[in-house]
């Protein structure tokens, strides 16, 4: 797949701004067009939340942000774009007008991805000179955190466009779900519409408040859906006999008058006032930005928990995190002076890494040093592919000195020096410093190369050994670091 370096986003609303955030977080430059004069302020607000989220989402080093700018018109926005996101209001005539402007200025190789939540891509393609390069890529809010993107091709969308889209969205940490047949509203929104319709009836009929409905979801089946979806949840409900038993037991309920999904309450001012009033009472004490931040923090916690179990959306996050680590290692190799201690970590201290005094706590010093060691291992070639093939280094001994304090959101840098890199052994010394130069801590690690197949010590691959020897030789002239070889109290 071609590397996407320049994207364009047409439409700077909630979804368009979310796309900008995800793209620049993955090092892609973005040109934005939106005629709304307040679009820059709205996008800045979304980026404040996305930066907060990405500082906590993974432990991998964040890529250097892509640059973004605002274009005076559509032609200026798309003229150099490899990937074009359309995120304008749900009006077919407006979208088709914009596509004509895009085609008049964009490179012929650029893909046009519509964020529509329901319009058929075949209808969107009507009138295009090159309809084969347009498809629907429907995301979910917040776009910068939720990995799902529904891919829907129209009758004239080429297979190559779909394949390129799948590869691209995976590269930016998303889970592309290719919907094989066109249908209005695709998959997820049709499911949401069913729940929304029934919820409106429950509130309209006075059976439940908006908060009651939300509680039913977030304290109950929503937790199951977040990690198993619908069918896998019901498979478990069928017990040892599985889905077949569940269907036989509960299938007859489908004919019972439990729901009103075939009807909808009259949508009038009275219903709007009822729903809006209850919603204000439920959540009106929070601003929208506060609710977004709360939502993002909760989503990150759920995603990280799922990642720990390699399940559901956590799988997408795990793959993305590994790619971020490898990308950081590749970027680091381009300009490393091996004759000096190597910069392996550069980041700010997250707010949840601190104790009641707002100082980074003891466990995080070890974590930062561990991240530095991981970064060094990737530098010598011990990356995800190497580990998958059955080799790695295991830490067998560590000694940390705590020398100074650092607070939340302050910048830290870690440098790594090789004390020994021969045979099965890897002896590293990490210095954790504040960006102002203060030495905060040192951590000395002894690692042994291990075969993951036999779970016993083994020699590294020849390529790893050569790279490690090159760095060790380049640093052989460095003096022994202060604190190396110390025991507690020595």
XYZ file of C-alpha atoms in Angstrom:
490
model
C 0.000 0.000 0.000
C 1.184 3.488 -0.765
C 2.142 5.547 2.265
C -0.392 8.288 2.940
C 1.431 11.490 3.796
C -1.127 14.154 2.880
C -4.872 14.012 3.472
C -7.731 16.433 3.025
C -10.831 16.713 5.193
C -13.830 18.510 3.723
C -16.156 19.407 6.575
C -14.942 20.370 10.042
C -17.844 19.290 12.231
C -17.703 16.656 14.955
C -16.863 13.798 12.569
C -14.530 15.819 10.344
C -12.647 17.122 13.374
C -12.371 13.580 14.716
C -10.809 12.475 11.415
C -8.335 15.366 11.598
C -7.341 14.244 15.098
C -6.804 10.590 14.150
C -4.887 11.486 10.988
C -2.458 13.947 12.557
C -1.870 11.613 15.515
C -0.600 9.136 12.925
C 1.813 11.640 11.407
C -0.349 12.507 8.380
C -0.583 16.126 7.263
C -4.132 17.385 6.768
C -5.602 20.250 4.782
C -9.081 21.216 5.980
C -11.887 23.031 4.226
C -15.013 24.224 6.014
C -16.829 27.476 5.170
C -17.948 27.884 8.795
C -15.803 30.705 10.300
C -15.971 28.988 13.709
C -14.545 25.689 12.365
C -10.989 26.387 13.624
C -12.222 26.891 17.191
C -14.344 23.725 17.020
C -11.463 21.660 15.684
C -9.096 23.053 18.331
C -11.543 21.899 21.024
C -11.652 18.380 19.584
C -7.849 18.279 19.274
C -7.499 19.252 22.937
C -9.501 16.150 23.827
C -7.745 13.877 21.330
C -4.294 14.898 22.560
C -5.383 14.182 26.117
C -6.706 10.792 24.986
C -3.618 9.779 23.005
C -1.349 10.707 25.907
C -3.081 7.880 27.823
C -4.239 5.457 25.121
C -1.042 3.430 24.708
C 2.398 3.270 26.265
C 4.056 3.492 22.856
C 5.870 6.715 21.944
C 3.523 9.042 20.102
C 4.493 9.891 16.573
C 5.322 13.446 15.692
C 1.974 15.046 14.919
C 1.131 15.716 11.313
C 0.596 19.352 10.460
C -2.837 20.730 9.670
C -3.966 23.886 7.940
C -7.153 25.466 6.665
C -7.670 25.913 2.935
C -9.577 28.751 1.309
C -11.559 26.413 -0.928
C -12.045 22.735 -1.764
C -9.617 22.807 -4.688
C -6.820 24.134 -2.484
C -7.556 21.530 0.184
C -7.439 18.478 -2.097
C -4.847 19.411 -4.735
C -2.017 17.453 -3.074
C -4.053 14.928 -1.077
C -3.489 11.174 -1.236
C -6.649 10.559 0.817
C -9.780 12.720 0.855
C -12.352 12.556 3.641
C -15.790 14.005 2.969
C -17.646 14.807 6.190
C -20.353 17.295 5.182
C -24.075 17.262 6.128
C -26.236 14.321 4.992
C -27.556 15.829 1.759
C -26.976 13.849 -1.402
C -27.044 16.920 -3.657
C -24.469 18.712 -1.483
C -22.146 15.711 -1.420
C -22.332 15.223 -5.183
C -21.589 18.918 -5.760
C -18.530 18.625 -3.532
C -17.330 15.500 -5.368
C -17.414 17.394 -8.647
C -15.212 20.082 -7.126
C -12.879 17.447 -5.700
C -12.492 15.689 -9.036
C -11.600 18.966 -10.688
C -8.550 19.442 -8.482
C -7.484 16.208 -6.724
C -4.804 13.791 -7.965
C -6.276 10.918 -9.991
C -4.840 8.385 -7.515
C -6.542 9.931 -4.477
C -9.333 7.942 -2.839
C -12.518 9.743 -1.797
C -13.957 8.382 1.463
C -17.414 9.537 2.492
C -18.279 9.597 6.198
C -22.001 9.323 5.466
C -23.934 7.357 8.048
C -26.538 6.020 5.668
C -26.483 7.139 2.021
C -25.735 4.391 -0.505
C -22.320 4.761 -2.152
C -23.844 3.962 -5.556
C -25.989 7.083 -5.192
C -22.958 9.102 -4.110
C -21.035 7.945 -7.193
C -23.605 9.176 -9.695
C -22.015 11.763 -11.968
C -18.403 11.087 -10.974
C -15.792 10.825 -13.719
C -13.893 8.229 -11.686
C -16.528 6.513 -9.519
C -14.229 3.555 -8.883
C -12.248 5.532 -6.306
C -15.160 6.478 -4.044
C -16.386 4.426 -1.123
C -18.108 4.958 2.209
C -15.874 4.888 5.293
C -18.359 5.405 8.110
C -16.688 6.021 11.515
C -18.077 6.368 15.022
C -17.725 9.227 17.444
C -15.154 9.866 18.829
C -13.389 9.020 15.580
C -9.954 9.366 17.168
C -10.690 6.612 19.743
C -13.282 4.143 18.428
C -11.638 1.734 15.991
C -14.663 0.677 13.926
C -15.013 2.033 10.394
C -17.667 0.545 8.097
C -16.417 0.245 4.506
C -19.083 0.085 1.824
C -18.352 0.106 -1.880
C -20.820 1.149 -4.550
C -21.554 -0.676 -7.791
C -18.628 1.072 -9.459
C -16.141 1.014 -6.565
C -13.071 -0.997 -7.564
C -11.756 -3.907 -5.526
C -8.397 -2.109 -5.391
C -10.033 0.891 -3.692
C -11.560 -1.347 -1.014
C -8.242 -3.158 -0.449
C -6.321 0.109 -0.200
C -8.896 1.427 2.258
C -8.684 -1.667 4.449
C -4.886 -1.424 4.613
C -4.939 2.323 5.265
C -7.446 2.224 8.106
C -5.612 -0.654 9.778
C -2.410 1.402 9.616
C -4.030 4.177 11.657
C -5.337 1.844 14.346
C -8.845 1.149 13.063
C -10.876 -2.009 12.455
C -12.269 -1.819 8.905
C -15.517 -3.779 8.595
C -16.174 -4.432 4.905
C -19.921 -4.601 4.270
C -20.347 -6.775 1.197
C -23.831 -5.596 0.130
C -25.139 -2.039 -0.020
C -27.912 -1.212 2.411
C -29.078 2.094 3.835
C -27.524 2.948 7.239
C -25.192 -0.065 6.904
C -24.922 -2.305 10.015
C -24.201 -0.404 13.224
C -26.610 2.490 12.695
C -29.445 0.101 11.856
C -28.886 -1.588 15.222
C -28.669 1.763 16.976
C -31.858 2.908 15.254
C -33.733 -0.074 16.695
C -32.580 0.682 20.249
C -33.229 4.412 19.784
C -36.754 3.836 18.467
C -37.694 1.557 21.360
C -36.116 3.982 23.857
C -38.240 6.856 22.550
C -41.357 4.757 23.150
C -40.285 3.881 26.706
C -39.792 7.552 27.589
C -42.838 8.771 25.652
C -45.095 6.231 27.389
C -43.762 7.234 30.820
C -42.266 3.795 31.485
C -38.699 5.051 31.844
C -36.751 8.286 32.000
C -33.742 8.999 29.794
C -31.517 8.130 32.764
C -33.365 4.831 33.331
C -32.753 3.825 29.724
C -29.074 4.788 29.949
C -28.705 2.863 33.227
C -30.248 -0.245 31.674
C -27.567 -0.132 29.007
C -24.464 0.968 30.911
C -25.045 -1.216 34.010
C -26.278 -4.209 32.054
C -26.042 -5.461 28.523
C -23.862 -2.562 27.328
C -20.950 -4.016 29.290
C -21.452 -7.374 27.570
C -21.817 -5.782 24.156
C -18.601 -3.807 24.626
C -16.548 -6.982 24.562
C -18.673 -9.724 22.992
C -21.269 -8.063 20.824
C -24.739 -9.557 20.394
C -24.458 -13.089 19.033
C -21.519 -14.188 21.165
C -23.359 -12.881 24.246
C -26.441 -14.905 23.369
C -24.346 -17.980 22.588
C -23.269 -17.955 26.239
C -26.887 -17.420 27.308
C -27.715 -20.719 25.614
C -25.504 -22.574 28.092
C -23.587 -25.692 27.094
C -25.956 -26.256 24.171
C -24.931 -22.889 22.722
C -26.730 -20.756 20.175
C -29.078 -23.482 18.937
C -30.564 -23.897 22.407
C -30.844 -20.131 22.867
C -32.721 -19.795 19.574
C -35.085 -22.651 20.442
C -35.750 -21.219 23.906
C -36.199 -17.553 23.081
C -37.132 -17.615 19.402
C -40.900 -17.725 20.077
C -40.560 -14.423 21.976
C -40.046 -12.672 18.651
C -43.775 -13.031 17.946
C -44.776 -11.575 21.299
C -45.793 -7.883 21.425
C -42.794 -6.869 23.536
C -41.529 -4.063 21.346
C -42.767 -1.292 19.104
C -39.968 -1.496 16.565
C -42.396 -1.426 13.645
C -43.801 1.895 14.799
C -42.480 5.175 16.142
C -43.982 7.723 18.560
C -45.208 10.939 16.989
C -42.222 13.229 16.689
C -43.616 16.535 17.945
C -42.576 19.433 20.197
C -44.022 17.678 23.229
C -41.764 14.629 22.733
C -38.719 16.830 22.062
C -39.373 18.846 25.223
C -39.831 15.663 27.258
C -36.612 14.046 26.057
C -34.544 17.246 26.164
C -35.829 18.178 29.623
C -34.987 14.809 31.100
C -31.597 14.816 29.410
C -30.843 18.261 30.874
C -31.807 17.016 34.340
C -29.630 13.941 33.887
C -26.452 15.512 32.502
C -26.920 19.265 32.288
C -24.499 19.907 35.156
C -21.657 18.889 32.820
C -20.531 20.881 29.804
C -20.317 19.019 26.504
C -16.499 19.215 26.655
C -16.534 17.731 30.167
C -18.769 14.890 29.013
C -16.448 14.250 26.057
C -13.430 14.061 28.371
C -15.279 11.693 30.750
C -16.378 9.568 27.781
C -12.832 9.406 26.415
C -11.277 8.464 29.752
C -13.827 5.674 30.195
C -13.314 4.412 26.641
C -9.543 4.329 27.163
C -9.972 2.284 30.353
C -12.264 -0.184 28.560
C -9.953 -0.445 25.540
C -6.913 -1.030 27.734
C -8.752 -3.704 29.742
C -9.762 -5.453 26.520
C -6.193 -5.156 25.234
C -4.920 -6.926 28.335
C -7.176 -9.865 27.446
C -6.553 -9.641 23.678
C -10.280 -9.403 23.067
C -12.679 -7.332 20.977
C -11.583 -3.783 20.246
C -8.560 -4.416 22.470
C -7.072 -6.503 19.650
C -7.097 -3.474 17.347
C -5.460 -1.357 20.050
C -2.761 -3.993 20.648
C -1.886 -4.165 16.949
C -1.825 -0.371 16.743
C 0.365 -0.044 19.826
C 2.905 -2.514 18.418
C 2.994 -0.598 15.148
C 3.609 2.641 17.079
C 6.535 1.090 18.935
C 8.051 -0.212 15.700
C 7.490 3.113 13.947
C 9.259 4.927 16.781
C 12.186 2.525 16.542
C 12.411 2.986 12.764
C 12.319 6.751 13.148
C 14.989 6.628 15.853
C 17.384 4.616 13.681
C 17.559 7.364 11.082
C 19.565 9.781 13.239
C 21.231 7.953 16.134
C 24.744 8.654 17.370
C 25.679 5.267 18.794
C 28.828 6.659 20.396
C 26.712 8.399 23.066
C 23.889 7.201 25.336
C 20.866 6.797 23.052
C 17.645 8.744 23.607
C 15.014 6.025 23.952
C 12.051 7.817 25.591
C 10.788 11.371 25.331
C 7.362 12.128 26.773
C 5.362 14.062 29.351
C 4.266 12.540 32.646
C 0.562 11.532 32.493
C -1.653 12.828 35.268
C -2.541 9.308 36.443
C 1.140 8.451 37.015
C 1.347 10.638 40.098
C 0.660 10.243 43.809
C -1.264 12.547 46.157
C 1.648 15.041 46.045
C 1.377 15.208 42.236
C 4.806 13.555 41.939
C 5.451 10.581 39.642
C 5.230 7.493 41.828
C 7.886 4.796 42.230
C 6.310 2.216 39.932
C 6.278 4.665 37.016
C 10.046 5.192 37.222
C 10.387 1.478 36.574
C 7.802 1.656 33.798
C 9.612 4.526 32.070
C 12.877 2.614 32.265
C 11.144 -0.516 30.959
C 9.784 1.516 28.033
C 13.327 2.727 27.335
C 14.624 -0.840 27.361
C 11.846 -1.907 24.993
C 12.694 0.976 22.672
C 16.359 -0.032 22.690
C 15.481 -3.644 21.906
C 13.437 -2.506 18.925
C 16.393 -0.390 17.840
C 18.563 -3.514 17.594
C 15.809 -5.458 15.823
C 13.930 -7.158 18.654
C 10.580 -5.945 17.335
C 7.130 -7.530 17.174
C 8.129 -9.722 14.215
C 11.233 -11.003 16.016
C 9.232 -11.839 19.135
C 6.564 -13.515 17.011
C 9.321 -15.654 15.493
C 10.285 -16.869 18.960
C 13.084 -14.715 20.374
C 13.283 -12.000 23.019
C 15.220 -10.658 25.999
C 13.907 -11.207 29.534
C 14.880 -8.904 32.417
C 16.476 -10.909 35.240
C 17.734 -8.129 37.539
C 17.034 -4.415 38.060
C 18.377 -1.698 40.328
C 16.789 1.784 40.503
C 18.018 4.943 42.236
C 15.413 7.660 42.850
C 17.210 11.007 42.791
C 14.687 13.792 42.149
C 10.984 14.496 41.681
C 8.923 15.201 38.588
C 5.305 16.338 38.383
C 2.384 15.524 36.117
C 2.587 16.958 32.591
C 6.292 17.774 32.935
C 8.635 16.518 30.163
C 11.070 13.663 30.731
C 13.795 12.085 28.614
C 15.508 8.704 28.995
C 18.900 7.786 27.540
C 20.255 4.252 27.353
C 23.894 3.142 27.597
C 25.095 -0.384 26.810
C 27.400 -1.764 29.511
C 27.612 -5.236 27.971
C 26.152 -6.734 24.835
C 27.869 -10.044 24.261
C 26.542 -13.569 24.029
C 23.207 -14.049 25.724
C 23.594 -11.007 28.002
C 22.314 -7.475 27.563
C 23.400 -5.080 30.342
C 21.800 -1.613 30.094
C 21.969 1.592 32.119
C 19.054 4.054 31.727
C 19.186 7.662 32.877
C 15.791 9.295 33.462
C 16.093 13.060 33.224
C 13.808 16.055 33.361
C 13.884 18.049 30.136
C 15.551 20.849 32.128
C 18.569 18.548 32.636
C 17.933 17.344 36.201
C 18.729 13.655 36.717
C 15.592 12.109 38.190
C 16.606 8.461 38.426
C 18.899 5.773 37.064
C 17.921 2.183 36.339
C 20.331 -0.654 35.658
C 18.987 -3.799 33.973
C 20.463 -7.203 33.209
C 18.607 -9.084 30.484
C 19.105 -12.570 29.067
C 18.148 -13.622 25.556
C 15.508 -16.359 25.647
C 13.943 -18.714 23.138
C 10.192 -18.365 23.543
C 9.784 -21.876 22.171
C 11.912 -23.608 24.820
C 11.608 -20.882 27.509
C 15.339 -21.199 28.142
C 18.295 -18.919 27.491
C 19.644 -18.843 23.940
C 21.884 -16.820 21.678
C 20.220 -13.991 19.733
C 20.038 -14.086 15.961
C 23.151 -13.129 14.068
C 21.593 -9.851 12.920
C 20.651 -8.889 16.491
C 24.082 -9.864 17.805
C 25.840 -7.810 15.120
C 23.719 -4.712 15.766
C 24.209 -5.000 19.520
C 27.960 -5.477 19.107
C 28.118 -2.392 16.873
C 26.474 -0.228 19.535
C 28.452 -1.752 22.409
C 31.721 -1.119 20.572
C 30.717 2.471 19.760
C 29.995 3.122 23.455
C 32.996 1.245 24.833
C 34.883 4.531 25.351
C 32.163 5.942 27.653
C 33.011 6.063 31.382
C 31.194 3.718 33.717
C 28.017 5.548 34.802
C 27.768 6.832 38.346
C 25.677 4.329 40.235
C 26.313 1.347 37.953
C 26.912 -1.838 39.907
C 25.528 -0.410 43.161
C 23.527 -2.388 45.630
C 21.076 -0.800 48.057
C 22.994 1.488 50.423
C 26.331 0.930 48.698
